[in-house]
CSV table of C-alpha atoms in Angstrom, one decimal:
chain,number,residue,atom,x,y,z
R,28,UNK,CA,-27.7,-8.4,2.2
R,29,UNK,CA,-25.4,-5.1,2.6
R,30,UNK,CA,-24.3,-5.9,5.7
R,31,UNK,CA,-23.6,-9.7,4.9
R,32,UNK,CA,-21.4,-8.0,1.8
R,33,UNK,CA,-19.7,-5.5,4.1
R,34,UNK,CA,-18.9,-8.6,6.7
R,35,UNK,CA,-17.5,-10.2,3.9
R,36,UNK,CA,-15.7,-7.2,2.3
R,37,UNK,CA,-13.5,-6.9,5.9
R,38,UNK,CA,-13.3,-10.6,6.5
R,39,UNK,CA,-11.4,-10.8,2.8
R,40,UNK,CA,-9.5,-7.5,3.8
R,41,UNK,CA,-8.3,-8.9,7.0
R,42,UNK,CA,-7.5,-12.3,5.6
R,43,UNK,CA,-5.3,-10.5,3.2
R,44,UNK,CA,-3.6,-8.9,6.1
R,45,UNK,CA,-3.1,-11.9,8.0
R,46,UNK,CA,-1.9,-13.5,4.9
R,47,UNK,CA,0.9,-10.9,4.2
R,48,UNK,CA,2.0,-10.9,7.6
R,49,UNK,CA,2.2,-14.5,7.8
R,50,UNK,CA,4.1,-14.7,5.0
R,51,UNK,CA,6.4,-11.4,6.1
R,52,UNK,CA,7.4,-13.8,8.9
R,53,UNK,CA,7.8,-16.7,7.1
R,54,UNK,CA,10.2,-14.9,5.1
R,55,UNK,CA,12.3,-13.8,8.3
R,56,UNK,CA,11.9,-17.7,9.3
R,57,UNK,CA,13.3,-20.2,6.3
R,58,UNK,CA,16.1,-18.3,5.9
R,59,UNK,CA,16.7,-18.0,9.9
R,60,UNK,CA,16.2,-22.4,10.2
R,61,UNK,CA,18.2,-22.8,6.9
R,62,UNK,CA,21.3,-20.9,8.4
R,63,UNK,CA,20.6,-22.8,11.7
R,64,UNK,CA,19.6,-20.4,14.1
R,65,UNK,CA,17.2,-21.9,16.9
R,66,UNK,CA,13.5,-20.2,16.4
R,67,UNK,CA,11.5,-20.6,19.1
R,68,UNK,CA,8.6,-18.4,18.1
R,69,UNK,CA,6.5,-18.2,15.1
R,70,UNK,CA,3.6,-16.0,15.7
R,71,UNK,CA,0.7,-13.8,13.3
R,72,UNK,CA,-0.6,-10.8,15.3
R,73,UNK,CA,0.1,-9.6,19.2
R,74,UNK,CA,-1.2,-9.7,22.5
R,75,UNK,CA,-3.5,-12.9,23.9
R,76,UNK,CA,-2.7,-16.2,21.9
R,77,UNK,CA,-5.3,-17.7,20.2
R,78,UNK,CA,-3.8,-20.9,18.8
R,79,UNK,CA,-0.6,-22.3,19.0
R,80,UNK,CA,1.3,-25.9,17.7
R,81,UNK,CA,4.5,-27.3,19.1
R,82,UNK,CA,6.3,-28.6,15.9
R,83,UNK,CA,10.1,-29.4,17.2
R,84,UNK,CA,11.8,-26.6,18.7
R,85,UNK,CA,8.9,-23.8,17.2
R,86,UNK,CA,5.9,-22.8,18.2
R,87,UNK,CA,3.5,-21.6,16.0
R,88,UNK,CA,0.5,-19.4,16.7
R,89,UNK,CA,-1.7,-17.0,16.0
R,90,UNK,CA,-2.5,-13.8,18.6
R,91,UNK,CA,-5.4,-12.3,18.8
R,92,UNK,CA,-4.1,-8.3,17.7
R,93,UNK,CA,-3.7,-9.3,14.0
R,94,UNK,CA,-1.5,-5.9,13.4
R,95,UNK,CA,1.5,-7.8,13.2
R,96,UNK,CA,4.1,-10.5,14.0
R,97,UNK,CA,7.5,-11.4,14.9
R,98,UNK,CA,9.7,-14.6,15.1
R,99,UNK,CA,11.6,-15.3,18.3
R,100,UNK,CA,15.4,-16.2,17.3
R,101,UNK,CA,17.9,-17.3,20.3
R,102,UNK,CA,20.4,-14.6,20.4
R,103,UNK,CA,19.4,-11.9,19.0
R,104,UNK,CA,21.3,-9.3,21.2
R,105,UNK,CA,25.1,-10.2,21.7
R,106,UNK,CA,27.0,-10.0,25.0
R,107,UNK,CA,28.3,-7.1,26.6
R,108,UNK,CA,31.6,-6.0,25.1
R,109,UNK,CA,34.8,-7.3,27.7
R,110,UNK,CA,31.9,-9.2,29.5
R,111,UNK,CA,31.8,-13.3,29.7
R,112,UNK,CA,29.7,-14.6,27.3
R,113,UNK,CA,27.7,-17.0,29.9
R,114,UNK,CA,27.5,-13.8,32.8
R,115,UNK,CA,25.6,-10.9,33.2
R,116,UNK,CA,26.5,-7.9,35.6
R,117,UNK,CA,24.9,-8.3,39.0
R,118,UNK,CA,24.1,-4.2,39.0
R,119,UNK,CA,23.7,-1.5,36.7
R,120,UNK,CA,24.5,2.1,37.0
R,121,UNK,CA,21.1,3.9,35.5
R,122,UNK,CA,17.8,3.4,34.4
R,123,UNK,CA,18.9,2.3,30.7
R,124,UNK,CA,21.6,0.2,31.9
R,125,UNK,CA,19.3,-1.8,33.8
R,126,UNK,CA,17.3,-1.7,30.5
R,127,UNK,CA,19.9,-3.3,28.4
R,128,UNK,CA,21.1,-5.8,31.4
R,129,UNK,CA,17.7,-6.8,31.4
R,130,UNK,CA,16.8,-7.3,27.8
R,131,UNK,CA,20.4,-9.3,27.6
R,132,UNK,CA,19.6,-11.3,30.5
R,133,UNK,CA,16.5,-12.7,29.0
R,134,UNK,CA,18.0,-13.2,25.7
R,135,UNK,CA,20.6,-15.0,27.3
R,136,UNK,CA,18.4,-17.5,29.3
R,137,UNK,CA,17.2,-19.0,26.1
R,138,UNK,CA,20.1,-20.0,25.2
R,139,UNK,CA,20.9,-23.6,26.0
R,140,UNK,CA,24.4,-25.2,26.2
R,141,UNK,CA,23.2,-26.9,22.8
R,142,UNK,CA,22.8,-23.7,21.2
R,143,UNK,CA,25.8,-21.8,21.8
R,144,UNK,CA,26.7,-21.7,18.1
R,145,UNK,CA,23.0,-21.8,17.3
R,146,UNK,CA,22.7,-17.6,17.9
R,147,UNK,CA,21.3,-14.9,16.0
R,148,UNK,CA,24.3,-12.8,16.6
R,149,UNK,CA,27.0,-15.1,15.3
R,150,UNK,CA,26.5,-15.6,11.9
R,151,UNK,CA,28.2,-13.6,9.7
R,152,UNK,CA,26.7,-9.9,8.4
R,153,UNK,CA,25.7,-11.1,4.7
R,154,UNK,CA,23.1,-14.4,6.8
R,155,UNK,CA,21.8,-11.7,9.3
R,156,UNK,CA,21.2,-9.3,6.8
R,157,UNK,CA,19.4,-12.6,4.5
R,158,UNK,CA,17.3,-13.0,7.5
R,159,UNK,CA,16.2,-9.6,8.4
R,160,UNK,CA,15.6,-8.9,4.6
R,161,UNK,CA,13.3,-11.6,4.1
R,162,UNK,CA,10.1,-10.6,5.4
R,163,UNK,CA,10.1,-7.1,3.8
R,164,UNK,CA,10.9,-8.9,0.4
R,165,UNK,CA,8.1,-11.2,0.6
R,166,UNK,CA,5.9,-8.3,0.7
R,167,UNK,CA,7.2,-7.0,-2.3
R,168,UNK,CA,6.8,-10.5,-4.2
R,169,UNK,CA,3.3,-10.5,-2.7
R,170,UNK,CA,2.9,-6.9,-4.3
R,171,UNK,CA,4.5,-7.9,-7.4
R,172,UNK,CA,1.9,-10.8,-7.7
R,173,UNK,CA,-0.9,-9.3,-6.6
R,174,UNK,CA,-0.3,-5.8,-9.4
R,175,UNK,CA,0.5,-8.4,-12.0
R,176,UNK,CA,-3.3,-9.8,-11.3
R,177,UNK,CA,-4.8,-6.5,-11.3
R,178,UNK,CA,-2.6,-5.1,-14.4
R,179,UNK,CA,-2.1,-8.3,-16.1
R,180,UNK,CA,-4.6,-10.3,-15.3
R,181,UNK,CA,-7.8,-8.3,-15.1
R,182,UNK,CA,-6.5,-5.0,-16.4
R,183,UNK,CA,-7.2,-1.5,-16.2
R,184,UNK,CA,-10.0,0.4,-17.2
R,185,UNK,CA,-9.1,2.3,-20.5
R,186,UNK,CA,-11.3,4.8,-22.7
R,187,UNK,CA,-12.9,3.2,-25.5
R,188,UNK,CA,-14.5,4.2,-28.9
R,189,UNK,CA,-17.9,3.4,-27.8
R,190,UNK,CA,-19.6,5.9,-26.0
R,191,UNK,CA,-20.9,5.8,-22.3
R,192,UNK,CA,-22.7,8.7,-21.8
R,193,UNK,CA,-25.0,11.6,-24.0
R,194,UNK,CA,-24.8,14.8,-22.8
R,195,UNK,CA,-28.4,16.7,-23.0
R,196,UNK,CA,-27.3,19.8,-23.1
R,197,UNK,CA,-24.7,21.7,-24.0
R,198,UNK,CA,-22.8,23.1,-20.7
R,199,UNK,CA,-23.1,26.5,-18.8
R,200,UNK,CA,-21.6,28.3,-16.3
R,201,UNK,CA,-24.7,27.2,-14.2
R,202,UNK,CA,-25.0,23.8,-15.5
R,203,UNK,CA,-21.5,22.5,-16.1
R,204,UNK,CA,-23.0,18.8,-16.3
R,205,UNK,CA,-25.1,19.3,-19.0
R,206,UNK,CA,-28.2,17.9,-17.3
R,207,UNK,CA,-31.4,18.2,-18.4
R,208,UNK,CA,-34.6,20.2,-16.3
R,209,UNK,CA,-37.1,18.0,-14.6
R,210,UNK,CA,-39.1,18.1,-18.0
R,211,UNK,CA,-36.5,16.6,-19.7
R,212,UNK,CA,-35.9,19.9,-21.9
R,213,UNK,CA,-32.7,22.0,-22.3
R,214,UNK,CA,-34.2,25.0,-20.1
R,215,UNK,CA,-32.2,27.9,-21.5
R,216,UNK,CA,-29.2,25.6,-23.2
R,217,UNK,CA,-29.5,23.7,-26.2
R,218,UNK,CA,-28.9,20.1,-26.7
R,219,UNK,CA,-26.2,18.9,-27.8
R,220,UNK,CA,-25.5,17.8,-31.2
R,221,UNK,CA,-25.1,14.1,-30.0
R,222,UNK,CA,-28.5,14.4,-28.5
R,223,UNK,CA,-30.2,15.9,-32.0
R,224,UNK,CA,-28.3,13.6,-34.4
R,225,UNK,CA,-29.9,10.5,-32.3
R,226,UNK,CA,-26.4,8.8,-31.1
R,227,UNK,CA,-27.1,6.5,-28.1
R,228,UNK,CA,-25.1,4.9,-25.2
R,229,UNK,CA,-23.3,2.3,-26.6
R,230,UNK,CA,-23.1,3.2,-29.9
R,231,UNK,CA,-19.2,2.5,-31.1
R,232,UNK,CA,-17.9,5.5,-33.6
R,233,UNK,CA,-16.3,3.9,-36.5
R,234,UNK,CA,-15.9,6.9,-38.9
R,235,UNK,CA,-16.3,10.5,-38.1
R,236,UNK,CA,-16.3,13.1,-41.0
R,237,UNK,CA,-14.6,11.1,-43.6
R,238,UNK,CA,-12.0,9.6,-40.8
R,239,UNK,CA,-11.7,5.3,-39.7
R,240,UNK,CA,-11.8,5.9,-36.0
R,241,UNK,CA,-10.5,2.7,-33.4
R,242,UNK,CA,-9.3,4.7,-30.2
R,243,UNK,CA,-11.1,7.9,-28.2
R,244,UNK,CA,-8.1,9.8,-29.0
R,245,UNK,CA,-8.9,9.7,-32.6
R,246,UNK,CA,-12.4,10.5,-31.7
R,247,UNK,CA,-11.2,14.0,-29.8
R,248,UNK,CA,-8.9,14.5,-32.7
R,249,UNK,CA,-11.7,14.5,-35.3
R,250,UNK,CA,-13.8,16.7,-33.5
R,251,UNK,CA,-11.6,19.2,-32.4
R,252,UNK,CA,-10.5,19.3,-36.5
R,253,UNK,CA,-13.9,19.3,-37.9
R,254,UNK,CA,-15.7,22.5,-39.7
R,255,UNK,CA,-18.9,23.2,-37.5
R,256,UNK,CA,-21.8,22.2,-38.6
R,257,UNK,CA,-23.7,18.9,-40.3
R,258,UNK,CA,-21.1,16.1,-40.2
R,259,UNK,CA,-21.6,12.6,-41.1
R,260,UNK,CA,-21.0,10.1,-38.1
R,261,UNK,CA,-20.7,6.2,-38.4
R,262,UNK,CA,-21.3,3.7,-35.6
R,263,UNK,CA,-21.9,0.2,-34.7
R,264,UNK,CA,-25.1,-0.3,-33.1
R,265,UNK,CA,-25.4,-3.5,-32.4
R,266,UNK,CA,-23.4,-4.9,-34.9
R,267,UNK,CA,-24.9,-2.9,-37.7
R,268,UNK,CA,-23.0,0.3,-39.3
R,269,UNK,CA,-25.5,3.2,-39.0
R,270,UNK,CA,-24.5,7.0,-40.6
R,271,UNK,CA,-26.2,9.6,-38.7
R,272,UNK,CA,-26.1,13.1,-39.1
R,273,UNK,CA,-24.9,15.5,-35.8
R,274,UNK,CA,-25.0,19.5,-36.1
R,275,UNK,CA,-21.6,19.7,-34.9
R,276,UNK,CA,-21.6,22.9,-33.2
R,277,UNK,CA,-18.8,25.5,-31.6
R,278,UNK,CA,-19.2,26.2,-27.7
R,279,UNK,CA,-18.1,28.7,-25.4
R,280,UNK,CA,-17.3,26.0,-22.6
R,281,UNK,CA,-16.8,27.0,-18.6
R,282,UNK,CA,-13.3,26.1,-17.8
R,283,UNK,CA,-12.4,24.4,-14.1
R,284,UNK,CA,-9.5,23.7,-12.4
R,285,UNK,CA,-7.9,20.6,-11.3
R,286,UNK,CA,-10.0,20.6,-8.3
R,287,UNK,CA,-13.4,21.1,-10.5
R,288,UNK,CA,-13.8,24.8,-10.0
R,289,UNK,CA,-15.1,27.3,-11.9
R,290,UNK,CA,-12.1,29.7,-13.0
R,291,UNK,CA,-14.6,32.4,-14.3
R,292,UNK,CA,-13.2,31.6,-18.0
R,293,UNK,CA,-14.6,30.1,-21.3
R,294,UNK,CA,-13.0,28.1,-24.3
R,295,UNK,CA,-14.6,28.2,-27.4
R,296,UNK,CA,-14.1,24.8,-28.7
R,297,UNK,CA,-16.1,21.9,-30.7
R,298,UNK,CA,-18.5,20.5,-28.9
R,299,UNK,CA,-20.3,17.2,-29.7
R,300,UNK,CA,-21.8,15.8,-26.1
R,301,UNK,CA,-20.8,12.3,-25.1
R,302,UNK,CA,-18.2,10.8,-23.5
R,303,UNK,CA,-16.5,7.6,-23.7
R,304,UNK,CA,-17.2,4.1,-22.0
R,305,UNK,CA,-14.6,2.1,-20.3
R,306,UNK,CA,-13.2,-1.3,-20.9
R,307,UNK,CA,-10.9,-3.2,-18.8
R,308,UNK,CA,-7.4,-3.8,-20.9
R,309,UNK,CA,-4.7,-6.8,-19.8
R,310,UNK,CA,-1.4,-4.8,-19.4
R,311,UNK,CA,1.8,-6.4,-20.4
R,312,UNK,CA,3.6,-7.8,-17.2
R,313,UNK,CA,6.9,-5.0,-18.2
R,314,UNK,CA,4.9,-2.4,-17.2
R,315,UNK,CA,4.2,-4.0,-13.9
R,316,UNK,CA,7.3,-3.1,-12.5
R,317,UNK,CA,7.4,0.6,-13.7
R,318,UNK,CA,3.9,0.9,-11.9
R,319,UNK,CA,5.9,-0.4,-8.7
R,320,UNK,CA,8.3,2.2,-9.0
R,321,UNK,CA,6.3,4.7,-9.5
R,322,UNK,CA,3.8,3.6,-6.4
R,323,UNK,CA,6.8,3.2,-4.0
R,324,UNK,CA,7.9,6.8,-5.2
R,325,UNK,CA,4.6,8.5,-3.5
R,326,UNK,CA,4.9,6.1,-0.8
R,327,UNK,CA,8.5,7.0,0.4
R,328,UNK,CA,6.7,10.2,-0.1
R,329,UNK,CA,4.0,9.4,2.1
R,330,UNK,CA,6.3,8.1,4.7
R,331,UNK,CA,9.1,11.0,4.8
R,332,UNK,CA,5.8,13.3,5.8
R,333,UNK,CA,4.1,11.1,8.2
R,334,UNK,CA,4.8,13.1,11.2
R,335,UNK,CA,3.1,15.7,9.1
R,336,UNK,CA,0.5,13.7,7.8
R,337,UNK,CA,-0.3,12.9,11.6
R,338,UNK,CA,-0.1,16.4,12.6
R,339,UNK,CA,-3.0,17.2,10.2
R,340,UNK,CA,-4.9,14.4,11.1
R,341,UNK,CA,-5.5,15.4,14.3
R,342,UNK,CA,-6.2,18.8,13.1
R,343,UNK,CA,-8.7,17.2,11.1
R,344,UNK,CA,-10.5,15.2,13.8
R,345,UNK,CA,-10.8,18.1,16.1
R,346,UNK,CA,-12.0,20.7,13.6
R,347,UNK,CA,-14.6,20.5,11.4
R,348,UNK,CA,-12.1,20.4,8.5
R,349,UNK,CA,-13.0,17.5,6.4
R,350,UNK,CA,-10.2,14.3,6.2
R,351,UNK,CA,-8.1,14.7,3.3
R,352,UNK,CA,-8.9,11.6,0.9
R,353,UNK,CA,-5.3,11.1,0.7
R,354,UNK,CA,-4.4,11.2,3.9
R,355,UNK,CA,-3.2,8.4,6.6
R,356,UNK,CA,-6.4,5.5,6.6
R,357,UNK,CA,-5.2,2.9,9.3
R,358,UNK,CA,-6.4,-0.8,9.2
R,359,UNK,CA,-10.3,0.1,10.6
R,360,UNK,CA,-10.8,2.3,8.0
R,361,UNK,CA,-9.3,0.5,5.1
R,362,UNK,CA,-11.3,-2.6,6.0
R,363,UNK,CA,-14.4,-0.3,6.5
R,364,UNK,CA,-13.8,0.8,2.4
R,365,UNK,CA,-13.5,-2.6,1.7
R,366,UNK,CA,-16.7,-3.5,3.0
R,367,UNK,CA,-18.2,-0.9,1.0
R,368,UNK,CA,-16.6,-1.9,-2.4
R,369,UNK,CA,-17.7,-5.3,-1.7
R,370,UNK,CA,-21.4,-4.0,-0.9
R,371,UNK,CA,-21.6,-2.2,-3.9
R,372,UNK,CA,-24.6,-3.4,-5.9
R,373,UNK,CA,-24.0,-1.9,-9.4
R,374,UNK,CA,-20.3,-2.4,-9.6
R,375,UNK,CA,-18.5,-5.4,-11.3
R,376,UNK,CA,-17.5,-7.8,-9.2
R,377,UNK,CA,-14.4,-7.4,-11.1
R,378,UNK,CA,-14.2,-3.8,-10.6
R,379,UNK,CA,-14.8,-4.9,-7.2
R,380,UNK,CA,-11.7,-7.8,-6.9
R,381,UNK,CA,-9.3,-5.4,-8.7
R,382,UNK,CA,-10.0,-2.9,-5.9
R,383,UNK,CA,-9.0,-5.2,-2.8
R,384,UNK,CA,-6.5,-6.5,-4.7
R,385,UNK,CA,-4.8,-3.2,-5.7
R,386,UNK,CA,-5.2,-2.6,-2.1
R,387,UNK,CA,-3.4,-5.4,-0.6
R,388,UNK,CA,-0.5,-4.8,-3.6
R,389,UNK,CA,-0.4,-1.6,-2.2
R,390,UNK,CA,-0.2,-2.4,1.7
R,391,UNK,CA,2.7,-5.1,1.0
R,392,UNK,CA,4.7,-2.4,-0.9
R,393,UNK,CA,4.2,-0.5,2.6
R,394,UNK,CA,5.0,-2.9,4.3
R,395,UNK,CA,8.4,-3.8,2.2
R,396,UNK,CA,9.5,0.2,2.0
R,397,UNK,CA,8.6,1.0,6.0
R,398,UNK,CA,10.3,-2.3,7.3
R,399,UNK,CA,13.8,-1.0,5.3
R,400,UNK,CA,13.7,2.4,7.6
R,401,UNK,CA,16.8,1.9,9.3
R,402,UNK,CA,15.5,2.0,12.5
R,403,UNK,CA,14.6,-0.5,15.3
R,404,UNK,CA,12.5,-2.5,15.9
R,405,UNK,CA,11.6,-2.1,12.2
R,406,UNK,CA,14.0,-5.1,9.8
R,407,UNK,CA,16.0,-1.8,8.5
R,408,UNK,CA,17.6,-1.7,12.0
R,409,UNK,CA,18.9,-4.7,12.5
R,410,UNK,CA,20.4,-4.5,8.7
R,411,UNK,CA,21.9,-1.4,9.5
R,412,UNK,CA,23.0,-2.7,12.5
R,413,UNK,CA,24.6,-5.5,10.5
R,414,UNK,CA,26.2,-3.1,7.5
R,415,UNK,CA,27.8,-0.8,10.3
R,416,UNK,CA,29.4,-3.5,12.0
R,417,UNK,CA,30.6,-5.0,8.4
R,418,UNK,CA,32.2,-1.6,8.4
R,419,UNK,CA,33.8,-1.4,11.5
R,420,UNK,CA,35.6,-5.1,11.4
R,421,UNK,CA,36.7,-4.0,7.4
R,422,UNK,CA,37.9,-0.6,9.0
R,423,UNK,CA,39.8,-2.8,11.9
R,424,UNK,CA,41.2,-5.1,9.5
R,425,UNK,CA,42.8,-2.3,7.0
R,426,UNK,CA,44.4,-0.8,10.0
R,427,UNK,CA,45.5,-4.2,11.7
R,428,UNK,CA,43.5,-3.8,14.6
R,429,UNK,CA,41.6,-6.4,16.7
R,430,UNK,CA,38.4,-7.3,15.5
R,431,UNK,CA,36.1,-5.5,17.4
R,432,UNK,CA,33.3,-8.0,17.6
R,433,UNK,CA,29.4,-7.8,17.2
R,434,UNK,CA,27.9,-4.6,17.2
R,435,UNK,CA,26.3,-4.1,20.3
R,436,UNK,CA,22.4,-3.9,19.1
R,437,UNK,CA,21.1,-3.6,22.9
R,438,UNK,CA,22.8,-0.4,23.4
R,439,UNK,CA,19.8,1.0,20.6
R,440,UNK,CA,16.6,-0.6,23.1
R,441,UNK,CA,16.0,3.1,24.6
R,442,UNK,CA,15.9,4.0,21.0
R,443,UNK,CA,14.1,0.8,20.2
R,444,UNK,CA,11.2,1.3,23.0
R,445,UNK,CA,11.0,5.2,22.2
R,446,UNK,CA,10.2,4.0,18.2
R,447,UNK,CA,8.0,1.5,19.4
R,448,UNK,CA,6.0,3.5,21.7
R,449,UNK,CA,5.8,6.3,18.9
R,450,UNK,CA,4.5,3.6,16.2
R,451,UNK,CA,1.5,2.0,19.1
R,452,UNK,CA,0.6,6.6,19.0
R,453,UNK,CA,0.1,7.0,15.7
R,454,UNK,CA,-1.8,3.9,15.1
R,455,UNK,CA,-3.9,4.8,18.4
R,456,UNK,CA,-4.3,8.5,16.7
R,457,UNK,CA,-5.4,6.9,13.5
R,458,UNK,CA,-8.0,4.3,14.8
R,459,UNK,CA,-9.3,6.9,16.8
R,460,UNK,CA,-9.7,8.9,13.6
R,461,UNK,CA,-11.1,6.4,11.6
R,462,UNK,CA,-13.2,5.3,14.5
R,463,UNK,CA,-15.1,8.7,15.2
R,464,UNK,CA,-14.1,10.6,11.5
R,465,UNK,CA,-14.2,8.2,8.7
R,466,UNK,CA,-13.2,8.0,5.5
R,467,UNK,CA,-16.1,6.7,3.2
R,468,UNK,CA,-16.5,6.6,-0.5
R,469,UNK,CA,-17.1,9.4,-2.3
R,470,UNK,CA,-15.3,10.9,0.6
């Protein structure tokens, strides 16, 4: 039954990939048709093809790689500045010339004497930039969407009033949890007051010491301000009111650091021993968009470093250092925590379907913030190809100078193939990772 969950935890995962890419292309694709630009291409993944339709002048298909996708517009690179629109020089003068002639010359052959004014590199700036703008912002109305279910929709787990856990004994430097022995006794601690004063899981605090309580903040406030010693404690058990009586006692606590380490400290402090349960809370849908900002803030992050990020990767995977939790996960590994969320037996299946769907909001952000790095092949190169040649024809025209024409976007292929080949690395580098070094729950 696992593995049937796990199956279905990566076939959901790599539906939702297929799903955002699809619809990454398909925003590259209306707007491309409704300007008029011939599409002969519409294909979800690379390599082999798996399935493919005629409809008109497209094809449409799926490849069997689903790590991507493209749309195949007539046009996309313009003629060769000073060179005849409808020739081609016969010889080239170095290894990236014949590059360029090449990649023109291909270009060029799809173009039909129907299509002439039919060509990606003819429209004006403000359509190409439409066009090459669209897939990245459907991913971000697919993450929009998809954080507006999860926030909105099924909301976020938030502390509660009623408690989810009694501590047995009060903590130590050698027992920081609190646990009790095998016998079920203290050993050398003592229990806690929670434990003595008989308050159970799932008991909600509705007064403590004199003081209406409705939030866990107000429950942490009351304790920390109480005099040690008996205090009177109301809850709803059940839907009945109950007063018990807790010895409400003042411990000298261990303090940790933020990565749960023993600092060799204490803090004396009120101590009662529980700690809250959690409920899921609906979000309004304003605070959706300040979530988004704040997610694309560590993933611009994330991207800045990722030559670093892959640097330590493979540090990782050849050492016995462990993988950092936070570090790059490609599409194996993400599907293989998928399949384990969806496995798990005593989770929510809510808890569960917020979890792939934060995860999905969170790759179509990716995908949205990487496609704008203005470089090609990524969408961000062709619109920066686009604004800088806005600026040159504006520059021309304020100093009465011929327009200069398209910018030449086939002079950038070395570029483009040395990008390319860098992006097929670092996702070799991280499937291998994933592959032999995985990231698991728990971690």
């Amino acid at each position: 039954m696992t593995l049937l969950l796990e199956m279905l935890g990566w076939l959901i995962f790599l539906l939702g990939v297929g799903i955002s890419i699809g619809l990454h292309e398909v925003g590259h694709l209306l707007p491309a048709k409704k300007f008029g630009v011939k599409v002969t291409q519409y294909m979800v993944g690379f390599g082999p093809t798996a399935w493919s339709r005629a409809r008109g002048e497209t094809e449409y298909g799926v490849k069997w790689i689903p790590l991507g996708g493209y749309i195949r517009m007539v046009g996309m690179y313009p003629p060769a500045p000073g060179a005849d629109p409808t020739m081609l020089r016969a010889s080239s003068t170095g290894r990236f010339a014949t590059l360029i002639d090449d990649a023109r010359r291909q270009a060029f052959e799809e173009i039909t004497p129907a299509d002439v004014d039919r060509v990606f590199y003819k429209l004006p700036v403000r359509k190409r930039i439409v066009i090459m703008l669209g897939g990245p912002a459907m991913n971000l109305v697919l993450a929009f969407v998809l954080f507006t279910i999860v926030l909105s929709v099924i909301g976020t787990p938030q502390v509660t009033n009623t408690i989810g856990r009694v501590v047995a004994c009060a903590p130590t430097a050698t027992n920081l949890a609190g646990s009790a022995s095998a016998d079920g006794t203290c050993a050398a601690s003592t229990p806690t007051p929670a434990s003595v004063g008989g308050v159970l899981v799932g008991d909600t605090i509705v007064r403590f010491d004199g003081q209406d309580i409705s939030s866990w903040d107000e429950v942490q406030a009351a304790i920390a301000a109480a005099v040690p010693g008996p205090v009177a404690i109301v809850v709803d058990r059940g839907g009945v009111q109950e007063t018990l009586t807790v010895p409400l006692a003042r411990v000298d606590i261990p303090v940790t650091d933020d990565q749960g380490q023993l600092t060799g400290v204490t803090a004396a402090r009120n101590f009662l021993g529980v700690s809250p349960a959690f409920a899921r809370q609906a979000q309004s849908v304003a605070v959706v968009p300040g979530y988004i900002w704040d997610t694309s803030v560590h993933a611009v992050a994330t991207i800045a470093t990722l030559p670093m990020r892959v640097v330590d990767l493979v540090r990782q995977v050849v050492t016995d250092e462990p993988r950092d939790p936070n570090g790059i996960v490609g599409p194996v590994g993400v599907g293989r925590i998928t399949g384990e969320v969806v496995a798990l037996a005593d989770t929510p299946v809510l808890d569960k379907a917020a979890f792939v769907l934060g995860l999905l909001a969170g790759l179509n952000l990716f995908l949205f913030l990487f496609n704008l790095v203005p470089l090609l092949p990524l969408d961000g190169g062709h619109v920066a190809g686009a604004i800088w040649e806005s600026i040159k024809r504006g520059w021309a025209r304020l100093r009465s100078r011929p327009d200069p024409g398209p910018v030449d976007t086939a002079k950038a292929l070395p570029l483009t193939y040395a990008m390319s080949i860098a992006l097929v690395l670092v996702g070799g580098i991280v499937l291998i990772a994933d592959l032999v070094d995985p990231l698991r729950l728990g971690g």
